[in-house]
Structures are given as C-alpha cells and as structure tokens.
Coordinates of C-alpha atoms in Angstrom, one line a residue:
M1 CA -22.6 0.3 -4.8
K2 CA -21.3 -0.2 -1.3
S3 CA -17.8 -1.3 -0.6
K4 CA -17.1 -4.6 1.2
L5 CA -15.6 -2.6 4.1
R6 CA -18.7 -0.5 4.5
R7 CA -21.0 -3.6 4.4
Q8 CA -18.9 -5.2 7.2
V9 CA -19.4 -2.2 9.4
E10 CA -23.2 -2.1 8.7
M11 CA -23.5 -5.8 9.5
N12 CA -21.8 -5.3 12.9
L13 CA -18.8 -7.4 11.9
P14 CA -15.5 -6.9 13.8
E15 CA -13.4 -3.9 12.9
P16 CA -11.1 -4.8 9.9
T17 CA -7.5 -5.2 10.9
P18 CA -5.1 -2.3 10.0
E19 CA -3.6 -4.6 7.3
A20 CA -7.1 -5.2 5.8
Q21 CA -7.8 -1.5 5.9
L22 CA -4.5 -0.7 4.1
R23 CA -5.2 -3.4 1.4
H24 CA -8.7 -2.1 0.9
F25 CA -7.4 1.5 0.5
L26 CA -4.8 0.4 -2.0
C27 CA -7.3 -1.7 -4.0
H28 CA -9.9 1.1 -4.1
R29 CA -7.7 4.1 -4.3
Q30 CA -9.2 5.4 -7.5
G31 CA -12.8 5.0 -6.5
H32 CA -13.3 1.6 -8.0
F33 CA -11.9 -1.9 -7.4
D34 CA -8.4 -2.4 -8.9
A35 CA -8.2 -6.1 -9.7
D36 CA -4.6 -5.9 -10.7
M37 CA -3.6 -4.3 -7.4
H38 CA -5.6 -6.9 -5.5
A39 CA -3.8 -9.8 -7.4
W40 CA -0.4 -8.2 -6.8
L41 CA -1.1 -7.8 -3.0
Q42 CA -2.3 -11.4 -2.8
Q43 CA 1.0 -12.5 -4.4
I44 CA 3.2 -10.3 -2.2
A45 CA 1.5 -11.3 1.0
G46 CA 1.3 -15.0 -0.1
D47 CA 3.2 -18.0 1.1
D48 CA 6.2 -16.3 2.9
A49 CA 7.7 -19.6 4.0
R50 CA 7.9 -20.9 0.5
A51 CA 9.2 -17.6 -0.9
I52 CA 11.9 -17.4 1.8
L53 CA 13.0 -20.9 1.1
I54 CA 13.2 -20.2 -2.7
E55 CA 15.1 -17.0 -2.0
A56 CA 17.6 -18.9 0.3
E57 CA 18.2 -21.5 -2.4
T58 CA 18.4 -19.1 -5.4
G59 CA 19.4 -15.8 -3.9
Q60 CA 16.2 -14.2 -5.3
P61 CA 12.5 -14.3 -4.4
P62 CA 10.3 -16.4 -6.7
P63 CA 9.7 -14.8 -10.2
M64 CA 6.0 -14.2 -9.6
L65 CA 6.7 -12.4 -6.4
Q66 CA 9.3 -10.3 -8.1
L67 CA 6.8 -9.4 -10.8
A68 CA 4.1 -8.5 -8.3
L69 CA 6.5 -6.3 -6.3
H70 CA 7.6 -4.5 -9.4
C71 CA 4.1 -4.0 -10.8
A72 CA 2.6 -2.8 -7.6
S73 CA 5.5 -0.5 -6.9
Q74 CA 5.5 1.1 -10.3
T75 CA 1.7 1.7 -10.0
L76 CA 1.9 3.3 -6.6
K77 CA 5.2 5.2 -6.8
G78 CA 4.0 7.7 -9.4
E79 CA 0.8 8.3 -7.4
I80 CA 2.7 8.8 -4.2
A81 CA 5.3 11.1 -5.7
N82 CA 2.9 13.2 -7.7
Q83 CA -0.1 13.3 -5.3
P84 CA 0.8 14.5 -1.8
V85 CA -2.8 14.0 -0.6
F86 CA -2.7 10.4 -1.7
A87 CA 0.8 10.0 -0.1
L88 CA -0.6 11.3 3.2
Q89 CA -3.6 9.0 3.0
F90 CA -1.3 6.1 2.4
L91 CA 0.8 7.0 5.4
E92 CA -2.3 7.3 7.6
R93 CA -3.2 3.7 6.8
A94 CA 0.3 2.2 6.4
T95 CA 1.7 3.4 9.7
P96 CA -0.8 1.6 12.0
A97 CA -0.7 -1.5 9.8
F98 CA 3.1 -1.8 9.5
D99 CA 3.9 -3.7 12.6
S100 CA 1.1 -6.1 12.2
L101 CA 1.8 -7.0 8.5
R102 CA 2.0 -10.8 8.4
S103 CA 4.2 -11.1 5.4
R104 CA 7.9 -10.1 5.5
Y105 CA 7.8 -9.2 1.8
L106 CA 4.7 -7.1 2.2
Q107 CA 6.4 -5.3 5.2
V108 CA 9.5 -4.6 3.2
W109 CA 7.5 -3.3 0.3
V110 CA 5.3 -1.1 2.5
A111 CA 8.4 0.3 4.2
D112 CA 9.8 1.3 0.9
L113 CA 6.6 3.1 -0.1
M114 CA 6.3 4.7 3.3
G115 CA 9.8 6.3 2.8
L116 CA 8.7 7.6 -0.6
A117 CA 5.4 8.9 0.9
R118 CA 7.2 10.7 3.8
S119 CA 9.5 12.4 1.3
A120 CA 6.5 13.5 -0.9
V121 CA 4.6 14.9 2.1
A122 CA 7.6 16.7 3.5
R123 CA 8.3 18.2 0.1
Y124 CA 4.7 19.3 -0.2
V125 CA 4.7 20.9 3.3
A126 CA 8.1 22.6 2.6
D127 CA 6.8 24.0 -0.7
S128 CA 3.6 25.2 1.0
V129 CA 5.5 26.9 3.8
L130 CA 7.9 28.5 1.3
A131 CA 5.1 29.8 -0.9
E132 CA 3.5 31.3 2.2
L133 CA 6.7 33.0 3.2
I134 CA 7.3 34.4 -0.3
K135 CA 3.8 35.8 -0.6
P136 CA 3.9 39.6 -0.9

C-alpha cells in the first residue's frame, strides 16, 4: 500500500512542507500509520491562539493539549533514547522543519525532542569511536 506522501509525489503535487514531512515520518515511523500519534500531533498543532489564551488565564495549557504532549513525548522519548538510528532520522527531518513549524506548542515540543535526539546520537557516536579505539 502506498503512503500518502508517495502518492503526492507520483501525482506531481507540490513538494510537502518540512512540517508535513516531519509529521508523516512521526506517524509512519514503525512502518504503518499510527493513529494515536496522528491525533496527538493534531492536538499539539491545533488552535494556538485559543491554547495561549487559556494558558494566560489559568497558567497551564488546556488539559487536552497537556495530555497530547505527554502521550506523544512518552511514545517518542523511549524510541529516541534507545534507537540512535531513529534519533538521527528524527533530527534529519526536525531540523529543516523547526523554523517553519506553525504552532508554538509544536515548536517547543519538537525542540525538547531534538535535544534528546542530539544527546542520543552523540552518545552513540562516542561509544562507536571508543569501541574502535579499544579494539585490539
């Protein structure tokens, strides 16, 4: 079954935005569509103006946004920390998308994950170099 992104390319549609590519990657990271991740990303990137207003009034983002941020973070943090190849793939997509993310909450969330991914990749590279140096 062809992915939506692949069908767009075949149909000569405009190149997807970096944000769309990042969201597609996150929703299809395990080889199939992750409906939960899709819903969480929709919630995180949703109505920023309303969420900012609620946060200004209550001191916290709306509860559904908090839940989406928590669930999406918990899902990806383990994958990023334990799978350096995934962490690198995430960085390859998140870096070009970061400045163009339309949602402030999505941008803050992606920045947090990018920091974790950079640490995971750096740790993997350091371990690889160390293993190479220690080889008899």
